[in-house]
PDB file of C-alpha atoms (C1' of nucleotides) in Angstrom:
ATOM      1  CA  MET A   1    -134.729  35.143  48.528  1.00 69.00           C
ATOM      2  CA  SER A   2    -135.614  33.996  51.993  1.00 73.00           C
ATOM      3  CA  ASP A   3    -133.295  34.691  54.969  1.00 71.00           C
ATOM      4  CA  LEU A   4    -132.778  30.951  55.294  1.00 68.00           C
ATOM      5  CA  SER A   5    -131.506  30.342  51.786  1.00 80.00           C
ATOM      6  CA  ARG A   6    -129.518  33.549  51.883  1.00 81.00           C
ATOM      7  CA  GLU A   7    -127.760  32.375  54.954  1.00 83.00           C
ATOM      8  CA  GLU A   8    -127.148  29.061  53.195  1.00 86.00           C
ATOM      9  CA  ALA A   9    -125.789  30.854  50.152  1.00 89.00           C
ATOM     10  CA  GLU A  10    -123.385  32.832  52.419  1.00 91.00           C
ATOM     11  CA  LEU A  11    -122.327  29.561  53.996  1.00 94.00           C
ATOM     12  CA  LEU A  12    -121.452  28.153  50.589  1.00 95.00           C
ATOM     13  CA  HIS A  13    -119.752  31.332  49.662  1.00 97.00           C
ATOM     14  CA  SER A  14    -117.516  31.156  52.802  1.00 97.00           C
ATOM     15  CA  GLN A  15    -116.791  27.431  52.182  1.00 96.00           C
ATOM     16  CA  CYS A  16    -115.451  28.358  48.716  1.00 96.00           C
ATOM     17  CA  CYS A  17    -113.160  30.819  50.455  1.00 97.00           C
ATOM     18  CA  GLN A  18    -112.324  28.146  53.034  1.00 97.00           C
ATOM     19  CA  ALA A  19    -111.248  25.869  50.334  1.00 97.00           C
ATOM     20  CA  VAL A  20    -108.391  28.074  49.430  1.00 97.00           C
ATOM     21  CA  ALA A  21    -107.709  29.269  52.971  1.00 97.00           C
ATOM     22  CA  ASP A  22    -104.926  26.792  53.594  1.00 97.00           C
ATOM     23  CA  PRO A  23    -101.290  27.141  52.388  1.00 97.00           C
ATOM     24  CA  LYS A  24    -101.059  23.595  50.909  1.00 98.00           C
ATOM     25  CA  ARG A  25    -104.372  23.917  49.115  1.00 98.00           C
ATOM     26  CA  ILE A  26    -103.217  27.277  47.594  1.00 98.00           C
ATOM     27  CA  ARG A  27    -100.118  25.590  46.328  1.00 97.00           C
ATOM     28  CA  ILE A  28    -102.202  22.722  44.995  1.00 98.00           C
ATOM     29  CA  VAL A  29    -104.479  25.142  43.145  1.00 98.00           C
ATOM     30  CA  TYR A  30    -101.622  27.030  41.576  1.00 98.00           C
ATOM     31  CA  ALA A  31     -99.814  23.780  40.705  1.00 98.00           C
ATOM     32  CA  LEU A  32    -102.877  22.483  38.891  1.00 98.00           C
ATOM     33  CA  HIS A  33    -103.222  25.718  37.097  1.00 98.00           C
ATOM     34  CA  ASP A  34     -99.805  25.095  35.765  1.00 95.00           C
ATOM     35  CA  LYS A  35    -100.758  21.609  34.456  1.00 98.00           C
ATOM     36  CA  GLU A  36    -102.929  18.704  35.507  1.00 98.00           C
ATOM     37  CA  ARG A  37    -101.291  16.308  37.892  1.00 98.00           C
ATOM     38  CA  ASN A  38    -101.932  13.096  39.852  1.00 98.00           C
ATOM     39  CA  VAL A  39    -101.659  12.654  43.607  1.00 98.00           C
ATOM     40  CA  THR A  40     -98.178  11.322  43.699  1.00 98.00           C
ATOM     41  CA  ASN A  41     -96.961  14.091  41.557  1.00 98.00           C
ATOM     42  CA  LEU A  42     -98.416  16.650  43.786  1.00 98.00           C
ATOM     43  CA  ALA A  43     -97.134  14.931  46.892  1.00 98.00           C
ATOM     44  CA  GLY A  44     -93.671  15.078  45.583  1.00 97.00           C
ATOM     45  CA  TYR A  45     -94.073  18.673  44.335  1.00 97.00           C
ATOM     46  CA  LEU A  46     -95.383  19.792  47.787  1.00 96.00           C
ATOM     47  CA  ASP A  47     -93.024  17.543  49.731  1.00 96.00           C
ATOM     48  CA  THR A  48     -96.007  16.354  51.712  1.00 98.00           C
ATOM     49  CA  PRO A  49     -97.438  12.870  52.564  1.00 98.00           C
ATOM     50  CA  GLN A  50     -99.686  11.387  49.881  1.00 98.00           C
ATOM     51  CA  SER A  51    -102.592  10.907  52.324  1.00 98.00           C
ATOM     52  CA  THR A  52    -102.463  14.584  53.113  1.00 98.00           C
ATOM     53  CA  VAL A  53    -102.513  15.623  49.612  1.00 98.00           C
ATOM     54  CA  SER A  54    -105.327  13.168  48.853  1.00 98.00           C
ATOM     55  CA  ARG A  55    -107.448  14.626  51.628  1.00 98.00           C
ATOM     56  CA  HIS A  56    -106.895  18.255  50.450  1.00 98.00           C
ATOM     57  CA  LEU A  57    -107.889  17.171  46.900  1.00 98.00           C
ATOM     58  CA  LYS A  58    -111.052  15.604  48.270  1.00 98.00           C
ATOM     59  CA  GLU A  59    -111.947  19.041  49.816  1.00 98.00           C
ATOM     60  CA  LEU A  60    -111.334  20.815  46.621  1.00 98.00           C
ATOM     61  CA  LEU A  61    -113.284  18.133  44.750  1.00 98.00           C
ATOM     62  CA  ASN A  62    -116.238  18.480  47.119  1.00 96.00           C
ATOM     63  CA  ARG A  63    -116.325  22.276  46.411  1.00 96.00           C
ATOM     64  CA  GLY A  64    -116.138  21.576  42.703  1.00 96.00           C
ATOM     65  CA  MET A  65    -112.947  23.493  42.371  1.00 98.00           C
ATOM     66  CA  VAL A  66    -111.035  20.572  40.829  1.00 98.00           C
ATOM     67  CA  THR A  67    -111.998  17.790  38.536  1.00 98.00           C
ATOM     68  CA  SER A  68    -110.680  14.206  38.649  1.00 98.00           C
ATOM     69  CA  ARG A  69    -110.051  11.813  35.870  1.00 97.00           C
ATOM     70  CA  ARG A  70    -108.765   8.322  36.143  1.00 97.00           C
ATOM     71  CA  GLU A  71    -105.808   7.379  33.923  1.00 96.00           C
ATOM     72  CA  GLY A  72    -104.820   3.770  34.518  1.00 94.00           C
ATOM     73  CA  PRO A  73    -104.064   3.198  38.156  1.00 95.00           C
ATOM     74  CA  ALA A  74    -103.586   6.984  38.706  1.00 98.00           C
ATOM     75  CA  VAL A  75    -106.155   9.756  39.229  1.00 98.00           C
ATOM     76  CA  VAL A  76    -105.399  13.010  37.429  1.00 98.00           C
ATOM     77  CA  TYR A  77    -106.649  16.249  38.926  1.00 98.00           C
ATOM     78  CA  SER A  78    -107.199  19.441  37.106  1.00 98.00           C
ATOM     79  CA  LEU A  79    -108.433  22.930  37.909  1.00 98.00           C
ATOM     80  CA  THR A  80    -112.140  23.419  37.107  1.00 98.00           C
ATOM     81  CA  ASP A  81    -112.256  27.145  36.640  1.00 98.00           C
ATOM     82  CA  ASP A  82    -109.296  29.516  36.048  1.00 98.00           C
ATOM     83  CA  ARG A  83    -111.159  32.344  37.616  1.00 98.00           C
ATOM     84  CA  ILE A  84    -110.208  30.973  40.928  1.00 98.00           C
ATOM     85  CA  ILE A  85    -106.607  31.798  40.045  1.00 98.00           C
ATOM     86  CA  HIS A  86    -107.879  35.233  39.126  1.00 98.00           C
ATOM     87  CA  ALA A  87    -109.461  35.769  42.537  1.00 98.00           C
ATOM     88  CA  LEU A  88    -106.362  34.434  44.351  1.00 98.00           C
ATOM     89  CA  ASP A  89    -104.242  36.823  42.395  1.00 98.00           C
ATOM     90  CA  ILE A  90    -106.404  39.723  43.447  1.00 98.00           C
ATOM     91  CA  MET A  91    -106.118  38.746  47.104  1.00 97.00           C
ATOM     92  CA  ARG A  92    -102.380  38.498  46.597  1.00 96.00           C
ATOM     93  CA  GLN A  93    -102.204  41.999  45.210  1.00 97.00           C
ATOM     94  CA  VAL A  94    -104.290  43.343  48.079  1.00 97.00           C
ATOM     95  CA  LEU A  95    -101.948  41.526  50.496  1.00 97.00           C
ATOM     96  CA  ALA A  96     -98.854  43.006  48.700  1.00 96.00           C
ATOM     97  CA  ASP A  97    -100.246  46.511  48.997  1.00 96.00           C
ATOM     98  CA  THR A  98    -101.118  46.011  52.660  1.00 96.00           C
ATOM     99  CA  LEU A  99     -97.630  44.897  53.474  1.00 95.00           C
ATOM    100  CA  ARG A 100     -96.244  47.828  51.562  1.00 94.00           C
ATOM    101  CA  ARG A 101     -98.336  50.176  53.546  1.00 92.00           C
ATOM    102  CA  GLN A 102     -97.309  48.557  56.755  1.00 90.00           C
ATOM    103  CA  ALA A 103     -93.673  48.798  55.770  1.00 90.00           C
ATOM    104  CA  GLN A 104     -94.028  52.485  55.236  1.00 90.00           C
ATOM    105  CA  LEU A 105     -95.565  52.999  58.707  1.00 83.00           C
ATOM    106  CA  VAL A 106     -92.510  51.142  60.147  1.00 82.00           C
ATOM    107  CA  GLU A 107     -90.172  53.549  58.242  1.00 84.00           C
ATOM    108  CA  LEU A 108     -92.046  56.555  59.755  1.00 80.00           C
ATOM    109  CA  LEU A 109     -91.564  55.154  63.197  1.00 74.00           C
ATOM    110  CA  SER A 110     -87.852  54.617  62.781  1.00 74.00           C
ATOM    111  CA  ASP A 111     -87.215  58.173  61.600  1.00 72.00           C
TER     112      ASP A 111
ATOM    113  CA  MET B   1     -86.955  34.233  46.937  1.00 68.00           C
ATOM    114  CA  SER B   2     -85.915  31.528  49.440  1.00 71.00           C
ATOM    115  CA  ASP B   3     -88.124  28.549  50.208  1.00 69.00           C
ATOM    116  CA  LEU B   4     -88.720  29.893  53.745  1.00 66.00           C
ATOM    117  CA  SER B   5     -89.980  33.260  52.696  1.00 79.00           C
ATOM    118  CA  ARG B   6     -91.983  31.814  49.936  1.00 80.00           C
ATOM    119  CA  GLU B   7     -93.672  29.521  52.520  1.00 81.00           C
ATOM    120  CA  GLU B   8     -94.241  32.569  54.669  1.00 85.00           C
ATOM    121  CA  ALA B   9     -95.826  34.492  51.692  1.00 89.00           C
ATOM    122  CA  GLU B  10     -98.164  31.554  51.021  1.00 90.00           C
ATOM    123  CA  LEU B  11     -99.034  31.522  54.695  1.00 94.00           C
ATOM    124  CA  LEU B  12     -99.992  35.177  54.533  1.00 95.00           C
ATOM    125  CA  HIS B  13    -101.837  34.520  51.293  1.00 97.00           C
ATOM    126  CA  SER B  14    -103.852  31.788  52.885  1.00 97.00           C
ATOM    127  CA  GLN B  15    -104.575  34.006  55.905  1.00 96.00           C
ATOM    128  CA  CYS B  16    -106.018  36.637  53.668  1.00 96.00           C
ATOM    129  CA  CYS B  17    -108.421  34.004  52.280  1.00 97.00           C
ATOM    130  CA  GLN B  18    -109.089  32.752  55.802  1.00 97.00           C
ATOM    131  CA  ALA B  19    -110.237  36.229  56.762  1.00 97.00           C
ATOM    132  CA  VAL B  20    -113.161  35.982  54.359  1.00 97.00           C
ATOM    133  CA  ALA B  21    -113.768  32.210  54.991  1.00 97.00           C
ATOM    134  CA  ASP B  22    -116.470  32.857  57.564  1.00 97.00           C
ATOM    135  CA  PRO B  23    -120.124  33.649  56.733  1.00 97.00           C
ATOM    136  CA  LYS B  24    -120.334  36.458  59.308  1.00 98.00           C
ATOM    137  CA  ARG B  25    -117.100  38.029  58.127  1.00 98.00           C
ATOM    138  CA  ILE B  26    -118.292  37.875  54.558  1.00 98.00           C
ATOM    139  CA  ARG B  27    -121.419  39.663  55.547  1.00 98.00           C
ATOM    140  CA  ILE B  28    -119.414  42.212  57.491  1.00 98.00           C
ATOM    141  CA  VAL B  29    -117.243  42.906  54.434  1.00 98.00           C
ATOM    142  CA  TYR B  30    -120.153  43.402  52.129  1.00 98.00           C
ATOM    143  CA  ALA B  31    -121.866  45.572  54.704  1.00 98.00           C
ATOM    144  CA  LEU B  32    -118.802  47.802  55.031  1.00 98.00           C
ATOM    145  CA  HIS B  33    -118.643  47.997  51.257  1.00 98.00           C
ATOM    146  CA  ASP B  34    -122.165  49.524  51.315  1.00 95.00           C
ATOM    147  CA  LYS B  35    -121.108  52.085  53.898  1.00 98.00           C
ATOM    148  CA  GLU B  36    -118.817  52.520  56.893  1.00 98.00           C
ATOM    149  CA  ARG B  37    -120.346  51.331  60.201  1.00 98.00           C
ATOM    150  CA  ASN B  38    -119.617  51.110  63.830  1.00 98.00           C
ATOM    151  CA  VAL B  39    -119.749  47.871  65.846  1.00 98.00           C
ATOM    152  CA  THR B  40    -123.217  48.363  67.264  1.00 98.00           C
ATOM    153  CA  ASN B  41    -124.664  49.052  63.938  1.00 98.00           C
ATOM    154  CA  LEU B  42    -123.095  45.888  62.530  1.00 98.00           C
ATOM    155  CA  ALA B  43    -124.253  43.860  65.515  1.00 98.00           C
ATOM    156  CA  GLY B  44    -127.776  45.011  64.798  1.00 98.00           C
ATOM    157  CA  TYR B  45    -127.449  44.528  61.111  1.00 97.00           C
ATOM    158  CA  LEU B  46    -126.080  40.961  61.494  1.00 97.00           C
ATOM    159  CA  ASP B  47    -128.310  40.165  64.458  1.00 97.00           C
ATOM    160  CA  THR B  48    -125.189  38.999  66.255  1.00 98.00           C
ATOM    161  CA  PRO B  49    -123.836  39.739  69.779  1.00 98.00           C
ATOM    162  CA  GLN B  50    -121.564  42.757  69.877  1.00 98.00           C
ATOM    163  CA  SER B  51    -118.631  40.780  71.333  1.00 98.00           C
ATOM    164  CA  THR B  52    -118.639  38.351  68.377  1.00 98.00           C
ATOM    165  CA  VAL B  53    -118.781  41.228  65.869  1.00 98.00           C
ATOM    166  CA  SER B  54    -116.005  42.982  67.653  1.00 98.00           C
ATOM    167  CA  ARG B  55    -113.818  39.949  67.480  1.00 98.00           C
ATOM    168  CA  HIS B  56    -114.423  39.416  63.732  1.00 98.00           C
ATOM    169  CA  LEU B  57    -113.524  43.013  63.109  1.00 98.00           C
ATOM    170  CA  LYS B  58    -110.309  42.540  64.968  1.00 98.00           C
ATOM    171  CA  GLU B  59    -109.381  39.645  62.738  1.00 98.00           C
ATOM    172  CA  LEU B  60    -110.182  41.712  59.638  1.00 98.00           C
ATOM    173  CA  LEU B  61    -108.175  44.624  61.123  1.00 98.00           C
ATOM    174  CA  ASN B  62    -105.222  42.401  61.841  1.00 96.00           C
ATOM    175  CA  ARG B  63    -105.213  41.367  58.158  1.00 96.00           C
ATOM    176  CA  GLY B  64    -105.442  45.026  57.102  1.00 96.00           C
ATOM    177  CA  MET B  65    -108.755  44.461  55.321  1.00 98.00           C
ATOM    178  CA  VAL B  66    -110.625  47.051  57.315  1.00 98.00           C
ATOM    179  CA  THR B  67    -109.658  50.350  58.804  1.00 98.00           C
ATOM    180  CA  SER B  68    -110.901  51.770  62.103  1.00 98.00           C
ATOM    181  CA  ARG B  69    -111.509  55.339  63.107  1.00 97.00           C
ATOM    182  CA  ARG B  70    -112.746  56.608  66.446  1.00 97.00           C
ATOM    183  CA  GLU B  71    -115.747  58.936  66.370  1.00 96.00           C
ATOM    184  CA  GLY B  72    -116.656  60.033  69.820  1.00 94.00           C
ATOM    185  CA  PRO B  73    -117.291  56.896  71.960  1.00 94.00           C
ATOM    186  CA  ALA B  74    -117.842  54.759  68.805  1.00 98.00           C
ATOM    187  CA  VAL B  75    -115.352  53.135  66.523  1.00 98.00           C
ATOM    188  CA  VAL B  76    -116.190  53.398  62.814  1.00 98.00           C
ATOM    189  CA  TYR B  77    -114.896  50.624  60.559  1.00 98.00           C
ATOM    190  CA  SER B  78    -114.545  50.814  56.792  1.00 98.00           C
ATOM    191  CA  LEU B  79    -113.321  48.566  54.006  1.00 98.00           C
ATOM    192  CA  THR B  80    -109.692  49.262  53.068  1.00 98.00           C
ATOM    193  CA  ASP B  81    -109.610  47.938  49.497  1.00 98.00           C
ATOM    194  CA  ASP B  82    -112.640  47.371  47.319  1.00 98.00           C
ATOM    195  CA  ARG B  83    -110.745  44.845  45.296  1.00 98.00           C
ATOM    196  CA  ILE B  84    -111.655  42.409  48.201  1.00 98.00           C
ATOM    197  CA  ILE B  85    -115.245  42.772  46.971  1.00 98.00           C
ATOM    198  CA  HIS B  86    -114.067  42.042  43.485  1.00 98.00           C
ATOM    199  CA  ALA B  87    -112.442  38.832  44.557  1.00 98.00           C
ATOM    200  CA  LEU B  88    -115.396  37.702  46.529  1.00 98.00           C
ATOM    201  CA  ASP B  89    -117.727  38.434  43.591  1.00 98.00           C
ATOM    202  CA  ILE B  90    -115.533  36.215  41.423  1.00 98.00           C
ATOM    203  CA  MET B  91    -115.718  33.358  43.948  1.00 97.00           C
ATOM    204  CA  ARG B  92    -119.479  33.785  44.103  1.00 97.00           C
ATOM    205  CA  GLN B  93    -119.681  33.491  40.304  1.00 97.00           C
ATOM    206  CA  VAL B  94    -117.598  30.388  40.291  1.00 97.00           C
ATOM    207  CA  LEU B  95    -119.807  28.956  42.982  1.00 97.00           C
ATOM    208  CA  ALA B  96    -122.935  29.776  40.989  1.00 96.00           C
ATOM    209  CA  ASP B  97    -121.627  28.107  37.895  1.00 96.00           C
ATOM    210  CA  THR B  98    -120.577  25.106  39.966  1.00 96.00           C
ATOM    211  CA  LEU B  99    -124.003  24.774  41.424  1.00 95.00           C
ATOM    212  CA  ARG B 100    -125.616  25.160  37.985  1.00 94.00           C
ATOM    213  CA  ARG B 101    -123.434  22.371  36.702  1.00 92.00           C
ATOM    214  CA  GLN B 102    -124.391  20.109  39.618  1.00 90.00           C
ATOM    215  CA  ALA B 103    -128.031  20.873  39.172  1.00 91.00           C
ATOM    216  CA  GLN B 104    -127.731  19.823  35.390  1.00 90.00           C
ATOM    217  CA  LEU B 105    -126.252  16.481  36.567  1.00 84.00           C
ATOM    218  CA  VAL B 106    -129.178  15.940  38.884  1.00 83.00           C
ATOM    219  CA  GLU B 107    -131.493  16.457  36.075  1.00 85.00           C
ATOM    220  CA  LEU B 108    -129.621  13.928  33.906  1.00 81.00           C
ATOM    221  CA  LEU B 109    -129.948  11.374  36.677  1.00 76.00           C
ATOM    222  CA  SER B 110    -133.743  11.925  37.053  1.00 74.00           C
ATOM    223  CA  ASP B 111    -134.412  11.384  33.369  1.00 74.00           C
TER     224      ASP B 111
ATOM    225  C1'  DT C   1    -116.373  63.150  89.153  1.00 91.59           C
ATOM    226  C1'  DC C   2    -120.136  60.218  87.869  1.00 91.59           C
ATOM    227  C1'  DC C   3    -122.741  58.288  84.290  1.00 91.59           C
ATOM    228  C1'  DA C   4    -124.342  56.661  79.694  1.00 91.59           C
ATOM    229  C1'  DT C   5    -122.784  54.883  75.564  1.00 91.59           C
ATOM    230  C1'  DG C   6    -119.938  52.093  72.938  1.00 91.59           C
ATOM    231  C1'  DT C   7    -116.095  48.831  72.459  1.00 91.59           C
ATOM    232  C1'  DA C   8    -112.620  45.161  73.552  1.00 91.59           C
ATOM    233  C1'  DT C   9    -111.165  41.120  76.202  1.00 91.59           C
ATOM    234  C1'  DG C  10    -110.960  37.043  79.434  1.00 91.59           C
ATOM    235  C1'  DC C  11    -113.176  32.753  80.157  1.00 91.59           C
ATOM    236  C1'  DG C  12    -115.012  28.164  79.228  1.00 91.59           C
ATOM    237  C1'  DG C  13    -116.896  25.175  76.101  1.00 91.59           C
ATOM    238  C1'  DC C  14    -117.746  23.178  71.966  1.00 91.59           C
ATOM    239  C1'  DT C  15    -116.621  22.091  67.214  1.00 91.59           C
ATOM    240  C1'  DA C  16    -113.932  21.861  63.141  1.00 91.59           C
ATOM    241  C1'  DT C  17    -109.619  21.298  60.992  1.00 91.59           C
ATOM    242  C1'  DC C  18    -105.147  19.525  59.916  1.00 91.59           C
ATOM    243  C1'  DC C  19    -101.760  15.998  60.306  1.00 91.59           C
ATOM    244  C1'  DG C  20     -98.914  11.565  59.429  1.00 91.59           C
ATOM    245  C1'  DG C  21     -98.832   6.676  59.698  1.00 91.59           C
ATOM    246  C1'  DA C  22    -101.017   2.486  58.830  1.00 91.59           C
ATOM    247  C1'  DC C  23    -103.918   0.067  56.223  1.00 91.59           C
ATOM    248  C1'  DA C  24    -107.668  -1.065  52.732  1.00 91.59           C
ATOM    249  C1'  DC C  25    -109.159  -0.558  48.047  1.00 91.59           C
ATOM    250  C1'  DA C  26    -108.718  -0.061  42.873  1.00 91.59           C
ATOM    251  C1'  DT C  27    -106.320  -0.754  38.479  1.00 91.59           C
ATOM    252  C1'  DG C  28    -103.788  -3.052  34.916  1.00 91.59           C
ATOM    253  C1'  DG C  29     -99.845  -6.119  33.735  1.00 91.59           C
ATOM    254  C1'  DG C  30     -97.421 -10.425  33.953  1.00 91.59           C
TER     255       DG C  30
ATOM    256  C1'  DC D   1    -104.344 -14.925  40.194  1.00 91.59           C
ATOM    257  C1'  DC D   2    -100.705 -12.304  42.176  1.00 91.59           C
ATOM    258  C1'  DC D   3     -98.238  -8.267  42.375  1.00 91.59           C
ATOM    259  C1'  DA D   4     -96.765  -3.463  41.721  1.00 91.59           C
ATOM    260  C1'  DT D   5     -98.365   1.055  41.523  1.00 91.59           C
ATOM    261  C1'  DG D   6    -101.392   4.522  42.910  1.00 91.59           C
ATOM    262  C1'  DT D   7    -105.175   6.256  45.671  1.00 91.59           C
ATOM    263  C1'  DG D   8    -108.511   6.840  49.398  1.00 91.59           C
ATOM    264  C1'  DT D   9    -109.915   6.234  54.376  1.00 91.59           C
ATOM    265  C1'  DC D  10    -109.660   5.158  59.350  1.00 91.59           C
ATOM    266  C1'  DC D  11    -107.332   6.496  63.577  1.00 91.59           C
ATOM    267  C1'  DG D  12    -105.740   9.298  67.271  1.00 91.59           C
ATOM    268  C1'  DG D  13    -103.949  13.532  68.666  1.00 91.59           C
ATOM    269  C1'  DA D  14    -102.937  18.269  68.507  1.00 91.59           C
ATOM    270  C1'  DT D  15    -104.333  22.742  67.168  1.00 91.59           C
ATOM    271  C1'  DA D  16    -107.139  26.426  65.922  1.00 91.59           C
ATOM    272  C1'  DG D  17    -111.607  28.597  65.397  1.00 91.59           C
ATOM    273  C1'  DC D  18    -116.223  30.347  66.696  1.00 91.59           C
ATOM    274  C1'  DC D  19    -119.385  31.439  70.253  1.00 91.59           C
ATOM    275  C1'  DG D  20    -122.030  34.017  74.171  1.00 91.59           C
ATOM    276  C1'  DC D  21    -121.675  35.759  78.583  1.00 91.59           C
ATOM    277  C1'  DA D  22    -119.814  38.684  81.899  1.00 91.59           C
ATOM    278  C1'  DT D  23    -116.720  42.244  82.624  1.00 91.59           C
ATOM    279  C1'  DA D  24    -113.184  45.684  82.118  1.00 91.59           C
ATOM    280  C1'  DC D  25    -111.855  49.668  79.354  1.00 91.59           C
ATOM    281  C1'  DA D  26    -112.514  54.225  76.693  1.00 91.59           C
ATOM    282  C1'  DT D  27    -114.964  58.380  75.635  1.00 91.59           C
ATOM    283  C1'  DG D  28    -117.487  62.574  76.214  1.00 91.59           C
ATOM    284  C1'  DG D  29    -121.227  64.976  78.448  1.00 91.59           C
ATOM    285  C1'  DA D  30    -123.772  66.460  82.753  1.00 91.59           C
TER     286       DA D  30
END
DNA sequence: TCCATGTATGCGGCTATCCGGACACATGGG
DNA sequence: CCCATGTGTCCGGATAGCCGCATACATGGA
C-alpha cells in the first residue's frame, strides 16, 4: 500500500474514533444499542435539543455507524454494527483500570 | 450513580476515544505497541516535528494510555495497556466492513 | 562549569467542532 | 389542500484542537 493511501486509511481510522469521541454521541450509540429510536425519542432521552441530536446522527450516519429508516413522518435510527459497543466497552475497561491505578497512587501519597 | 457522576464518566469515556481520534496519535499508539520509543525516534518515524510529537505524547500521558520513563537525557514512552490496540483493531475492522458495503453499493449503481 | 543531546512549553495562527434557536423541508391524515 | 408531526439545515458565536517555530528546561559527560 502506498504512503498516500496508508495515510488516508489512518485518517478514516481516526475519524471512526472521532465519531465516538463526544459524550453525547457515546450516549446515542449506547441508546441505539438498547433499541432503535427516532430523533425525537433520542432528544428526550438525552435531554438535548432536536437539532443537536439530528446533527450528531448525521455524523454517525456519514461514518456508517448507524442506519436510518423512514417510518411515516419519523426517521428511525439503529446501530449498524454491535462491535462498536464492544470497542467502547474495552475503552471503558481500560479507563476504569487507569482510574483505579491513579486512585492507588493518591492513597500512597496520603499515607 | 448520580446523573452528575454518570455525565462525568461519559466525559472521561469520550476523552479516551478522543485520545485516539487523531491520525498521528493512532500511529504513535501502534508504533509504541511495536516497541517502546523516545520522542526523537517517534519524530523520525512519523516524519513530524519533535514539538508536535511531544505534545501528542503529553495528551496520551494525561489519559494514562502511555507511560514515560527517563533514560539518560531521553524519555522513553511505552504503551500502558495493549487492550487499546485491541479496541483500535475492532474499529478498523468495522471501518473495513463499512467501506466494503459502500463499495458494493457503488457497483450496484454502475450496473 | 560548559556543552551536546534530548525534551517540553509559550506563542500565534488557522481550522474544526459543538451548540441552540429559527426556519425550511418531508410525510401522512383529515 | 392544509395542518400536525417529525426531521434536517442555515446561522452566528464560542470553544477547542492541531500545527511549526523558537526557546527554555533537563540530563549527563568532558
